[in-house]
mmCIF file of C-alpha atoms in Angstrom:
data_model
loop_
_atom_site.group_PDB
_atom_site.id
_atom_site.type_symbol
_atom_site.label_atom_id
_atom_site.label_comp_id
_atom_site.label_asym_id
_atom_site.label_seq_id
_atom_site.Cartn_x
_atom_site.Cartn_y
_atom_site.Cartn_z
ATOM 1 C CA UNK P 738 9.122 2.183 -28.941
ATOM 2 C CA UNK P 739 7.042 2.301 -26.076
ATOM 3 C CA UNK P 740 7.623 2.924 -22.534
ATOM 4 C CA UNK P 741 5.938 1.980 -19.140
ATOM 5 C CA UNK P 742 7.298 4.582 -16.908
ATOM 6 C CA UNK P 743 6.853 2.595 -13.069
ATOM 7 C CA UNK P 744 7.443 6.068 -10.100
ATOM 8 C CA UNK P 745 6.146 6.312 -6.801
ATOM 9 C CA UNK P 746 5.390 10.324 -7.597
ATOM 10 C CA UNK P 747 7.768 11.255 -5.508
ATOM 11 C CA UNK P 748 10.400 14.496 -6.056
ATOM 12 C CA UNK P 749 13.792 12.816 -7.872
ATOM 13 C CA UNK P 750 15.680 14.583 -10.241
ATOM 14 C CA UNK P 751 16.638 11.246 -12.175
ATOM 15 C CA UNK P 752 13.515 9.964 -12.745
ATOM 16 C CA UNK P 753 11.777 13.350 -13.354
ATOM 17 C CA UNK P 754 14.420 14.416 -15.898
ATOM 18 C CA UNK P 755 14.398 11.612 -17.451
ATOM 19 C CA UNK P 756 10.691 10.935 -18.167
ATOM 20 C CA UNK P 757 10.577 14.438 -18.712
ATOM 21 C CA UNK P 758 12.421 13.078 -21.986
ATOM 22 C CA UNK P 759 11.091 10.171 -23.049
ATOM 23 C CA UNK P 760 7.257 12.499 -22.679
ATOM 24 C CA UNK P 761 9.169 15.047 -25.294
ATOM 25 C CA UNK P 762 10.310 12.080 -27.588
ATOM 26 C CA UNK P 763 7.535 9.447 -27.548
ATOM 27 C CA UNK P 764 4.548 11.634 -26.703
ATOM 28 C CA UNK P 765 1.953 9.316 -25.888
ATOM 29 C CA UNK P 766 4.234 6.253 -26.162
ATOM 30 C CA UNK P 767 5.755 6.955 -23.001
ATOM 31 C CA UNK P 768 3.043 6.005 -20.192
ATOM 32 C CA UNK P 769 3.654 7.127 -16.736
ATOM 33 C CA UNK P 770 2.225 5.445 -13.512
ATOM 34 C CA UNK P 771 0.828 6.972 -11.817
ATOM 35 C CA UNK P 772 0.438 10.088 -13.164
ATOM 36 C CA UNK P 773 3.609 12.380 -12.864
ATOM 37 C CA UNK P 774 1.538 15.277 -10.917
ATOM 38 C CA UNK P 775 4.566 17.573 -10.672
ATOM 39 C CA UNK P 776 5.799 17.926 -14.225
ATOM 40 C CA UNK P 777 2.653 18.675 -16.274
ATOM 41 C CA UNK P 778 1.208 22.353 -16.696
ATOM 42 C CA UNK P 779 -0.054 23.949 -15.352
ATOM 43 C CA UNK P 780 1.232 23.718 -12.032
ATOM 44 C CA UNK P 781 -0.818 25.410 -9.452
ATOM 45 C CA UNK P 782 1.275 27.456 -6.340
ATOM 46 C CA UNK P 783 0.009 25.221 -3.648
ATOM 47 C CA UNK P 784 2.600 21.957 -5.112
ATOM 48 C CA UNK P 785 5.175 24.352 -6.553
ATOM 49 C CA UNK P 786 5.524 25.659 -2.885
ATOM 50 C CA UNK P 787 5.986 21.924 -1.591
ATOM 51 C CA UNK P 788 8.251 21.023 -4.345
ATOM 52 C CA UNK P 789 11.966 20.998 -3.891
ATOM 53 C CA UNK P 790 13.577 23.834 -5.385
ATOM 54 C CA UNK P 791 10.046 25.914 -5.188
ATOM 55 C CA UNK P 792 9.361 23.728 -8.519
ATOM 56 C CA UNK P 793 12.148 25.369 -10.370
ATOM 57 C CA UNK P 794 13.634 24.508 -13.923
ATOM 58 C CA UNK P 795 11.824 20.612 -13.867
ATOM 59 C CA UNK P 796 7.822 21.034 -13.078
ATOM 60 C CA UNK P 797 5.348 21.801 -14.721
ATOM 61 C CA UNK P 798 6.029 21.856 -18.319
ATOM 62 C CA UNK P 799 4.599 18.595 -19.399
ATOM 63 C CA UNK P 800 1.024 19.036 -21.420
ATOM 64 C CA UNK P 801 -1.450 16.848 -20.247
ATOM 65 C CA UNK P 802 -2.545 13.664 -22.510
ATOM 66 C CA UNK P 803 -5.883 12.465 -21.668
ATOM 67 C CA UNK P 804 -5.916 9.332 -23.771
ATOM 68 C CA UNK P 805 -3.326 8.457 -21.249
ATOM 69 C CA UNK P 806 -5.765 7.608 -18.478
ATOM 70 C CA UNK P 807 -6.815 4.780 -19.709
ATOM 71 C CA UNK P 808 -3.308 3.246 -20.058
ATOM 72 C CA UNK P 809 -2.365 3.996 -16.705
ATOM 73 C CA UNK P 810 -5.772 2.299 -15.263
ATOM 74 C CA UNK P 811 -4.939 -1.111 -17.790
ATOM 75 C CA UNK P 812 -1.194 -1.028 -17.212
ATOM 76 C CA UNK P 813 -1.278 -4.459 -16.052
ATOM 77 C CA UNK P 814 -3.186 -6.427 -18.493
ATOM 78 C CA UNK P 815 -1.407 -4.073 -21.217
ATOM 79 C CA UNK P 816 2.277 -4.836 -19.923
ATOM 80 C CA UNK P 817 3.363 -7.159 -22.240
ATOM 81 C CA UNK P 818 2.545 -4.288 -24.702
ATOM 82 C CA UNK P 819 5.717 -2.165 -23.414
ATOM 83 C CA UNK P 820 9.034 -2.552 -24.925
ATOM 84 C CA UNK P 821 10.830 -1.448 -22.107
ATOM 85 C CA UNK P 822 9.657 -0.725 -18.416
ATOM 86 C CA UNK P 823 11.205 1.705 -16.035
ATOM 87 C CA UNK P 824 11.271 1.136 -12.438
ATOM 88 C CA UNK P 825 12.451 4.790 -11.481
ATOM 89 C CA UNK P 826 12.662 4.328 -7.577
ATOM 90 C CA UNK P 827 13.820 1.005 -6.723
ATOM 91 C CA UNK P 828 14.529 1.786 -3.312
ATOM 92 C CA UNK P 829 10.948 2.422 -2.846
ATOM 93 C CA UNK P 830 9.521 0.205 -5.414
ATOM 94 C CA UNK P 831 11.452 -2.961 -4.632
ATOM 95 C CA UNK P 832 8.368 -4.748 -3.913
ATOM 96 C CA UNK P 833 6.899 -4.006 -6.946
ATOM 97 C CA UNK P 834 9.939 -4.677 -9.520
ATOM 98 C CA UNK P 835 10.156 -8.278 -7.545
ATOM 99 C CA UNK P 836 6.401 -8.938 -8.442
ATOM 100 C CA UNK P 837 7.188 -7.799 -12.074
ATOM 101 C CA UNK P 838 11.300 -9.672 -11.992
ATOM 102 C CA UNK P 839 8.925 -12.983 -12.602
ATOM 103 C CA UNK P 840 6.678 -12.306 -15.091
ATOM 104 C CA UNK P 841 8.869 -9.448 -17.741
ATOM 105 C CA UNK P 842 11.725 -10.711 -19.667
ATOM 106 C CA UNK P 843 14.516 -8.990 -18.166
ATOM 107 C CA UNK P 844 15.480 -7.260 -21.301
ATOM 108 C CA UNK P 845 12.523 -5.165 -20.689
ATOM 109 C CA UNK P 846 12.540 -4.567 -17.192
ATOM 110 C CA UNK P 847 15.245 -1.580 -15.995
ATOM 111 C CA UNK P 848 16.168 0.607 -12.880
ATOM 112 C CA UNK P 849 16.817 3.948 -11.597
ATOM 113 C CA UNK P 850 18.885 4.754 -8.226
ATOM 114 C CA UNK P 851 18.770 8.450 -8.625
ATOM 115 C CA UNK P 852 19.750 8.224 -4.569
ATOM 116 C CA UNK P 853 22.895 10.294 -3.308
ATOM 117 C CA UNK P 854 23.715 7.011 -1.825
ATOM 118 C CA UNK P 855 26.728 5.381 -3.469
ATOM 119 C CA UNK P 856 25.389 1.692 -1.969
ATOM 120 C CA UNK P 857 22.901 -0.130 -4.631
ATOM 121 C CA UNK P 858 19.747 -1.401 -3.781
ATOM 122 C CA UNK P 859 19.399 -3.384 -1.002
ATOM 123 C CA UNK P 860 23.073 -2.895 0.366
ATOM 124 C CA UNK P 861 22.090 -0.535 3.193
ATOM 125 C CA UNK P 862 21.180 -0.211 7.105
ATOM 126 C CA UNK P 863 22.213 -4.062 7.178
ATOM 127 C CA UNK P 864 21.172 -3.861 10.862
ATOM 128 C CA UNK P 865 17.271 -2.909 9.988
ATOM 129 C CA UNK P 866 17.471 -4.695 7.113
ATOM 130 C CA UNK P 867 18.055 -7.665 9.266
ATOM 131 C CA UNK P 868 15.715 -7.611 11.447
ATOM 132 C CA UNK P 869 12.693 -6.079 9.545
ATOM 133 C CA UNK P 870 12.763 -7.390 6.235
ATOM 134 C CA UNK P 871 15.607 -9.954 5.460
ATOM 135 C CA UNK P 872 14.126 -10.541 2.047
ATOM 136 C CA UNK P 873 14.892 -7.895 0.778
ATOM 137 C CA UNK P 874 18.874 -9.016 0.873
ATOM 138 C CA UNK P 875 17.533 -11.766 -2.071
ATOM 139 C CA UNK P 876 15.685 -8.878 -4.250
ATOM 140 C CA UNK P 877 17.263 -10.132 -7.850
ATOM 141 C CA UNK P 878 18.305 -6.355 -9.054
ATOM 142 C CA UNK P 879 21.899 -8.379 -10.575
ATOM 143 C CA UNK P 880 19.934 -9.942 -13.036
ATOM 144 C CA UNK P 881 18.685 -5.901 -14.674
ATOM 145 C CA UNK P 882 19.950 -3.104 -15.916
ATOM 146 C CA UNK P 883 20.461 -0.418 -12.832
ATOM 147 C CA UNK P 884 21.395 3.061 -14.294
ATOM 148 C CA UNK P 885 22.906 4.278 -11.011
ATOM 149 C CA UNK P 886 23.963 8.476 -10.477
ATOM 150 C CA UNK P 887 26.108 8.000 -7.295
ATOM 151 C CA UNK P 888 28.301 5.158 -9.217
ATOM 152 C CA UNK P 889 31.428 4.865 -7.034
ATOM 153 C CA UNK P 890 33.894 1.431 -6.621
ATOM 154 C CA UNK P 891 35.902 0.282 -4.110
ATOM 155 C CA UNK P 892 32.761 -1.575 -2.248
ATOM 156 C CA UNK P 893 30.771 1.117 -2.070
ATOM 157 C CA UNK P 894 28.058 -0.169 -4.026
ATOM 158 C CA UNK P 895 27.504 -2.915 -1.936
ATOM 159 C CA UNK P 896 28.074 -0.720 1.712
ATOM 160 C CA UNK P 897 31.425 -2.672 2.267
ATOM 161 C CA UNK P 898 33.469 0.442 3.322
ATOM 162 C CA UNK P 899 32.729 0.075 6.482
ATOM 163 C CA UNK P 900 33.969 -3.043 7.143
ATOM 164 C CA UNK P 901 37.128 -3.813 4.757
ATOM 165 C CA UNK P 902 40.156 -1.389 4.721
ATOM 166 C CA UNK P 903 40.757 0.743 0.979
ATOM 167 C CA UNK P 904 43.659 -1.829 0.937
ATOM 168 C CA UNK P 905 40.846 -5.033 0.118
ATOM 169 C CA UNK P 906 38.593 -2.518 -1.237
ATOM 170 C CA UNK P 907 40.340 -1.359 -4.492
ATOM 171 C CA UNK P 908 40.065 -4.706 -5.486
ATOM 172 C CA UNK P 909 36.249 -5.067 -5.686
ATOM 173 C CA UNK P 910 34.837 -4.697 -8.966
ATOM 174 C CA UNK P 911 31.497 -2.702 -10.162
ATOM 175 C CA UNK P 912 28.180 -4.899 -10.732
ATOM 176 C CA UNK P 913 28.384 -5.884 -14.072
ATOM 177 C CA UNK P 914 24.695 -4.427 -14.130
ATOM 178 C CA UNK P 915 25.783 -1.246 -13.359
ATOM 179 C CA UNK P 916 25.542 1.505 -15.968
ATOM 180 C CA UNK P 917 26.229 5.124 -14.857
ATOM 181 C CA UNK P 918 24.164 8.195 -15.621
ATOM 182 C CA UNK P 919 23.333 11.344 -14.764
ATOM 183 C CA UNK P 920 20.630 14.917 -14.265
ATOM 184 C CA UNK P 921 19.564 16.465 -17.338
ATOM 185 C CA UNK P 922 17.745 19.920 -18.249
ATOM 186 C CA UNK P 923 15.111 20.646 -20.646
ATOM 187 C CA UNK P 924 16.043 22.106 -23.961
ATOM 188 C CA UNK P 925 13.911 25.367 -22.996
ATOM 189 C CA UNK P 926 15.571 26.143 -20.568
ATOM 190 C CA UNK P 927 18.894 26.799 -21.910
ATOM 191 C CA UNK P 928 19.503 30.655 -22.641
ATOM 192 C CA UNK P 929 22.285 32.263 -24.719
ATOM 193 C CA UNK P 930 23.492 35.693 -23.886
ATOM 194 C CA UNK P 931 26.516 37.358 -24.701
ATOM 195 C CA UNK P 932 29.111 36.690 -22.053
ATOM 196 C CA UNK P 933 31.021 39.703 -21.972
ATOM 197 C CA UNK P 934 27.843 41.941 -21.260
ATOM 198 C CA UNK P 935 27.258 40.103 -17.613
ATOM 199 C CA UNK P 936 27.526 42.553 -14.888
ATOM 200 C CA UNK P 937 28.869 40.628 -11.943
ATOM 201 C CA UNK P 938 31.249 37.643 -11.164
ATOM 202 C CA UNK P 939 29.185 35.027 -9.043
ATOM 203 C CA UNK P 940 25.883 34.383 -8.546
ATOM 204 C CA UNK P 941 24.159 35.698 -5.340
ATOM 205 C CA UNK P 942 23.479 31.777 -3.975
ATOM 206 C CA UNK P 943 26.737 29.952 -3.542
ATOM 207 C CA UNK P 944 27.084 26.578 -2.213
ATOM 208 C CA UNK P 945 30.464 26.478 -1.038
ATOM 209 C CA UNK P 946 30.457 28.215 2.444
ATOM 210 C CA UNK P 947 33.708 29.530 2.245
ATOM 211 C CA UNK P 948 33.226 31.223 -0.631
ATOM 212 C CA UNK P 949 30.123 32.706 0.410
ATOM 213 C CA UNK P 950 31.464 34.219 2.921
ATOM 214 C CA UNK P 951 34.163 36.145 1.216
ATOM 215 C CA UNK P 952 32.137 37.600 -1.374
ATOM 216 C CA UNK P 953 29.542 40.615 -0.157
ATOM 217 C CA UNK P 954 25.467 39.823 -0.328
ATOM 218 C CA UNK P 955 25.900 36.130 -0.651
ATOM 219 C CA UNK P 956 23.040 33.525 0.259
ATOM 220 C CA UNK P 957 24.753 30.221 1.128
ATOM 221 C CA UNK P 958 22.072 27.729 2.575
ATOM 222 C CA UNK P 959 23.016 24.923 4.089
ATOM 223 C CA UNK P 960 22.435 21.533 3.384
ATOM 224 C CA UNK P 961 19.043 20.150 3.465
ATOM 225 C CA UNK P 962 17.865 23.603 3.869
ATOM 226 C CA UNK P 963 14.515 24.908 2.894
ATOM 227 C CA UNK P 964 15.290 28.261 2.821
ATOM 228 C CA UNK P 965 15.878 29.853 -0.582
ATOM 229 C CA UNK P 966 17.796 33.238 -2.432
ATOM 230 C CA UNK P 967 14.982 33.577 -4.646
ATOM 231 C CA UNK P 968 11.045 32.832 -4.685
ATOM 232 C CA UNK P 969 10.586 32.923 -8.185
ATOM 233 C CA UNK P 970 12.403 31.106 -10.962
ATOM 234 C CA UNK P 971 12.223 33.878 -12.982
ATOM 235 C CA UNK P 972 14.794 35.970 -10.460
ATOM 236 C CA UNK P 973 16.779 32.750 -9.745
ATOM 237 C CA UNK P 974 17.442 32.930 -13.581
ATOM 238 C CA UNK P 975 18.418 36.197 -14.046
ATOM 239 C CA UNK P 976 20.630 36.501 -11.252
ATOM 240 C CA UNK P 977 22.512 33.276 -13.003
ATOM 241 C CA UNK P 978 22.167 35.183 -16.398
ATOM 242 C CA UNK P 979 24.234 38.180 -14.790
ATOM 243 C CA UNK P 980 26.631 36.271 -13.101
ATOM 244 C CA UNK P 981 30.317 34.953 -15.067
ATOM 245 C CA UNK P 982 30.586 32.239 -12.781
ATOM 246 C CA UNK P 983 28.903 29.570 -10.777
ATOM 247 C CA UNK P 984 29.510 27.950 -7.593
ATOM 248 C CA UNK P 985 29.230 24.325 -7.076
ATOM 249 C CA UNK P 986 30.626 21.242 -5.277
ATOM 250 C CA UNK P 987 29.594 18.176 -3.877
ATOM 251 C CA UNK P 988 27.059 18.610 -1.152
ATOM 252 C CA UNK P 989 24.630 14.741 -0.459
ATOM 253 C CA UNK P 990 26.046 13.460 -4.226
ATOM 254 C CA UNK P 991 27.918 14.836 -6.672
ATOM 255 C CA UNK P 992 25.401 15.276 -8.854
ATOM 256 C CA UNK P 993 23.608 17.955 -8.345
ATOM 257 C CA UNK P 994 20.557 19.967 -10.880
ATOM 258 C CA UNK P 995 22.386 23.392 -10.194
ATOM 259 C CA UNK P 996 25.422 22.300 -12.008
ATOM 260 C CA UNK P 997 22.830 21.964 -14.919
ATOM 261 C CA UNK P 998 21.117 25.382 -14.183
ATOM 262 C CA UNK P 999 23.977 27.457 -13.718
ATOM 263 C CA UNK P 1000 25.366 26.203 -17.486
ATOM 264 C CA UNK P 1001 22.318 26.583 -19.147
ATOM 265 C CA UNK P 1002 21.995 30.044 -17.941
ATOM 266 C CA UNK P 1003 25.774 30.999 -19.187
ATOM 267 C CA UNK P 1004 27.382 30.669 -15.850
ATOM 268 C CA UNK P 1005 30.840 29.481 -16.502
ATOM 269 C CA UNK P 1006 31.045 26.599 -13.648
ATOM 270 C CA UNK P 1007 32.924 26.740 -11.123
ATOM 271 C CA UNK P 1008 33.520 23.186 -9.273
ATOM 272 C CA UNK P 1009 35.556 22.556 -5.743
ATOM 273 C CA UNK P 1010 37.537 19.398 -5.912
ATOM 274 C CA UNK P 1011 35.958 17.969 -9.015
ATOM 275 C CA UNK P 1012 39.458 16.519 -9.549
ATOM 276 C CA UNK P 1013 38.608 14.116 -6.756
ATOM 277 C CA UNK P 1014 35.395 12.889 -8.185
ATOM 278 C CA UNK P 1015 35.191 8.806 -9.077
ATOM 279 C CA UNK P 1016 34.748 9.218 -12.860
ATOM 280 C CA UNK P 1017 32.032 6.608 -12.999
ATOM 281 C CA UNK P 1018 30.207 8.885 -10.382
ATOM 282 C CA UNK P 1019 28.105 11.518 -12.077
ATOM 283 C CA UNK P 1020 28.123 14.617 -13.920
ATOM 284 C CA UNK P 1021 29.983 13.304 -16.494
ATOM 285 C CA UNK P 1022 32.141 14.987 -19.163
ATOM 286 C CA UNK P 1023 33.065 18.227 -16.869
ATOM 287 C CA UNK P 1024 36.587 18.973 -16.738
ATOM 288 C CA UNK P 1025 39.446 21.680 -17.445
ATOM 289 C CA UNK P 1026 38.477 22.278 -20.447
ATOM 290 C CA UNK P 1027 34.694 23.171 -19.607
ATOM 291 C CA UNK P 1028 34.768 24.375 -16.020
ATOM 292 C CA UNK P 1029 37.564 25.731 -13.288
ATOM 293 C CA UNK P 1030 38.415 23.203 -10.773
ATOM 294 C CA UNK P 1031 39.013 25.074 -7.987
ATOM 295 C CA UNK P 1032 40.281 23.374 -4.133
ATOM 296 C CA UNK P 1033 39.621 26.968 -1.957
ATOM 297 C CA UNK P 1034 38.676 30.332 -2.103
ATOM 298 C CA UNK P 1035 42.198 31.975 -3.137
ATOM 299 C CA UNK P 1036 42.815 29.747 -5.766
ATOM 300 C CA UNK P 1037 39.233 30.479 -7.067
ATOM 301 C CA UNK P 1038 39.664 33.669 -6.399
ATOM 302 C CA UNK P 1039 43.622 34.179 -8.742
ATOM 303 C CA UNK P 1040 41.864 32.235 -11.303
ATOM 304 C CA UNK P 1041 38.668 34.142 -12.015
ATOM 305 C CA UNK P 1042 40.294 37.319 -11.385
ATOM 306 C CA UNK P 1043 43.232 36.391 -14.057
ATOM 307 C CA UNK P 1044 40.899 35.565 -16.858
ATOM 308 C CA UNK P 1045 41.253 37.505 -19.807
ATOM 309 C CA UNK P 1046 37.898 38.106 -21.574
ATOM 310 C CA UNK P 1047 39.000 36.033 -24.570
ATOM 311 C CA UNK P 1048 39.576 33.017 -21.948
ATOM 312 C CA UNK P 1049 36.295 33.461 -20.725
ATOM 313 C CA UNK P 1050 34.347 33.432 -23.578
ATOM 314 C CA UNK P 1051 35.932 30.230 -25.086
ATOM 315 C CA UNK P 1052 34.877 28.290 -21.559
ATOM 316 C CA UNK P 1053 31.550 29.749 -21.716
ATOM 317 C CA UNK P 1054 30.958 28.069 -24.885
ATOM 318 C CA UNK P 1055 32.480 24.780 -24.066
ATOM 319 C CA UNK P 1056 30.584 25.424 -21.132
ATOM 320 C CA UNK P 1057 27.275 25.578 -23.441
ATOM 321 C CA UNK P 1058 28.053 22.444 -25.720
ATOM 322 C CA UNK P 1059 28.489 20.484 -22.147
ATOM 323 C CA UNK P 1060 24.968 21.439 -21.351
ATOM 324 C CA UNK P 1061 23.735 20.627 -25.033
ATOM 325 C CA UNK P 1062 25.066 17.099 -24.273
ATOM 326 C CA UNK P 1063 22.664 16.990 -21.299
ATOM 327 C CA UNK P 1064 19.500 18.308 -22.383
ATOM 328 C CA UNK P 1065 16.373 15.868 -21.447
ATOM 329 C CA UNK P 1066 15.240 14.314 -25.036
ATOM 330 C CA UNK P 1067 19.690 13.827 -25.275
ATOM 331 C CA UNK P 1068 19.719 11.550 -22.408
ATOM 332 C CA UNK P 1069 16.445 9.792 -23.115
ATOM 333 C CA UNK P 1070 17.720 9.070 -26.858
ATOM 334 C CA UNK P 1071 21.039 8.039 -24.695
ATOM 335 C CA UNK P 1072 19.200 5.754 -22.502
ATOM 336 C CA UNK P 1073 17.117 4.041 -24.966
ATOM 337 C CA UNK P 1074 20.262 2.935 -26.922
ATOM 338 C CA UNK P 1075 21.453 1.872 -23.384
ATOM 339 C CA UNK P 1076 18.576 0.153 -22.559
ATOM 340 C CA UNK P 1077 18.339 -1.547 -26.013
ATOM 341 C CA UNK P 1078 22.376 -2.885 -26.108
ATOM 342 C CA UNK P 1079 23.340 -6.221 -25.390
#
C-alpha cells in the first residue's frame, strides 16, 4: 500500500493524527505533501509556541525521511503510483481535489472534514458562497469517500437547519458518501499507573465552567482561548496522571483531543451530556460503561464522591481499552480497510 497524503500544513487534529499513523505503519510508503513541518522531531520552541495546544501530545515525534523529498517534488508525474490519495482539508483544498476528481479513479481519491462544522463541504455561508465563488456549489465531493468527525443528520450536513423545521428535517438522510470517524493518540503516549495511588479527584484544567468553579485552584479557559494551565507537556501530563477524573464536554465539536489525553493518562472521563450526542457524531464507543455521563455539577459531584475504589478501578480499565481502540496506527489500519471496501 501506498499513500499520497494531500494537507495544506495547517494545525488539524484529523489529518495530523491520522497521518501520524499511516507514517508509523507504512514508513516511507506514506508520502506527505508538503512536508508535515509540525509532526517530525525535533521540533524547535519557536513552532511548538505557535502550535495549538503549545504542540502537546501530536508534534513532533515523526523522524525525518529524506528519500522522501524527492517524492514530494515528483508527486504529480508519480500519482498514478499511489493506491490511495488523501485530501485531508477539503475545505481548503477544494480546488485542488477538483483538479485531481478528473484525472484519479475515484476509488483512490478520499477526504477529510476534520472541521467542528457539522455542514459538509461546500454547504456553508450560502450567501458568500453566492456571490464569490458559485462553483464551488458543483465541487463533485458525492462521488468520494468523505470521512467526516462532526457527522450529524437531520440536514445538517448540507446547512438545511436553518431553513426547514426538525419536523422536515428528521426525514433527510446522511450522504451515502459519508463515513464517520474520529481523533486518535499515539501509542506512546498512553501511560499506565495504578489508579488507586492518584492523589486528587480532577485535573487542575476543566472545561466545563461550572465545574471549575466549584472545585478550588481550577484553570477553566474559555473557548478559543490561548491561554493555558500548563507550559510544558510534561506538567500537563502529570497533573492528568494524579487526577481520578477528567472533565470534558462539547465545546466547537464534540470531538475533542483532550478526551484522548485525559484516557491515556488514566483519567477516568468524565463527559457532560454525552447522552445527547448524535451517535454518528464523533468520539465513538464512549458510554456508561467507560465514562460517567454527567448533566451538572451535583450530579457529578454524588457520583464521583459515591464510587467505591473497586468501581473505580474497573472504569479505569475500560477506560484504557477505549483508548487502545484509538491509538494512531488503530485508526490508520481502520481507515485503510475503510478506504479499501466497496
Amino acid at each position: 500500500m501506498k499513500i499520497l497524503f494531500l494537507h495544506c500544513n495547517q494545525p488539524d487534529y484529523l489529518g495530523e493524527s491520522l497521518f501520524h499513523g499511516l507514517r508509523s505503519l507504512l514508513g516511507k510508503n506514506c508520502v506527505d505533501v508538503p512536508r508535515y513541518d509540525s509532526l517530525y522531531a525535533p521540533l524547535t520552541n519557536r513552532l511548538k509556541s505557535k502550535l495549538r495546544g503549545n504542540g502537546f501530545t501530536l508534534y513532533g515525534l515523526l523522524p525525518e525521511i529524506l528519500d522522501l523529498a524527492e517524492e514530494r517534488f515528483f508527486w504529480r508525474k508519480d500519482i498514478n503510483s499511489y493506491d490511495l490519495i488523501v485530501i485531508a482539508h477539503i475545505w481548503y483544498q477544494w480546488e485542488l481535489f477538483w483538479e485531481l476528481s478528473s484525472i484519479v479513479d475515484s476509488k483512490k481519491l478520499v477526504l477529510l472534514d476534520g472541521h467542528d462544522i457539522s455542514a459538509f463541504f461546500p454547504y456553508m455561508s450560502f450567501g458568500w458562497r453566492l456571490r464569490k465563488c458559485p462553483w464551488t456549489l458543483l465541487t463533485p465531493v458525492s462521488r468520494f469517500k468523505y470521512f467526516k468527525r462532526e457527522l450529524i443528520g437531520e440536514g445538517y450536513s448540507y446547512g438545511l437547519e436553518r431553513f426547514l423545521p426538525k419536523s422536515l428535517r428528521q426525514w433527510i438522510p446522511l450522504p451515502k458518501n459519508a463515513i464517520p470517524i474520529n481523533f486518535s493518540i499515539p501509542e506512546e503516549k498512553i501511560w499506565k499507573g495504578e489508579g488507586n495511588k492518584k492523589t486528587k479527584n480532577f485535573t487542575t484544567h476543566i472545561v466545563d465552567r461550572e465545574v471549575a468553579e466549584s472545585i478550588p485552584k481550577a484553570f477553566c479557559s474559555p473557548m478559543g482561548s490561548d491561554s493555558y494551565a500548563f507550559l510544558t507537556e510534561e506538567e500537563y501530563y502529570e497533573d492528568l496522571r494524579q487526577s481520578r477524573f477528567g472533565i470534558t464536554t462539547k465545546r466547537a465539536g464534540w470531538d475533542a483531543l483532550r478526551h484522548y489525553e485525559l484516557a491515556a493518562n488514566g483519567c477516568v472521563l468524565c463527559f457532560r451530556d454525552l447522552d445527547l450526542k448524535p451517535p454518528t457524531c464523533a468520539p465513538h464507543g464512549l458510554d456508561e460503561s467507560n465514562c460517567i455521563i454527567y448533566h451538572n455539577y451535583a450530579e457529578l459531584e454524588k457520583r464521583t464522591s459515591s464510587m467505591t475504589i473497586d468501581e473505580y478501578l474497573r472504569l479505569q480499565e475500560m477506560t484504557y481499552r477505549w483508548i487502545e481502540m484509538n491509538t494512531t496506527i488503530v485508526r490508520a489500519k481502520w481507515f485503510i480497510e475503510a478506504c479499501n471496501a466497496n
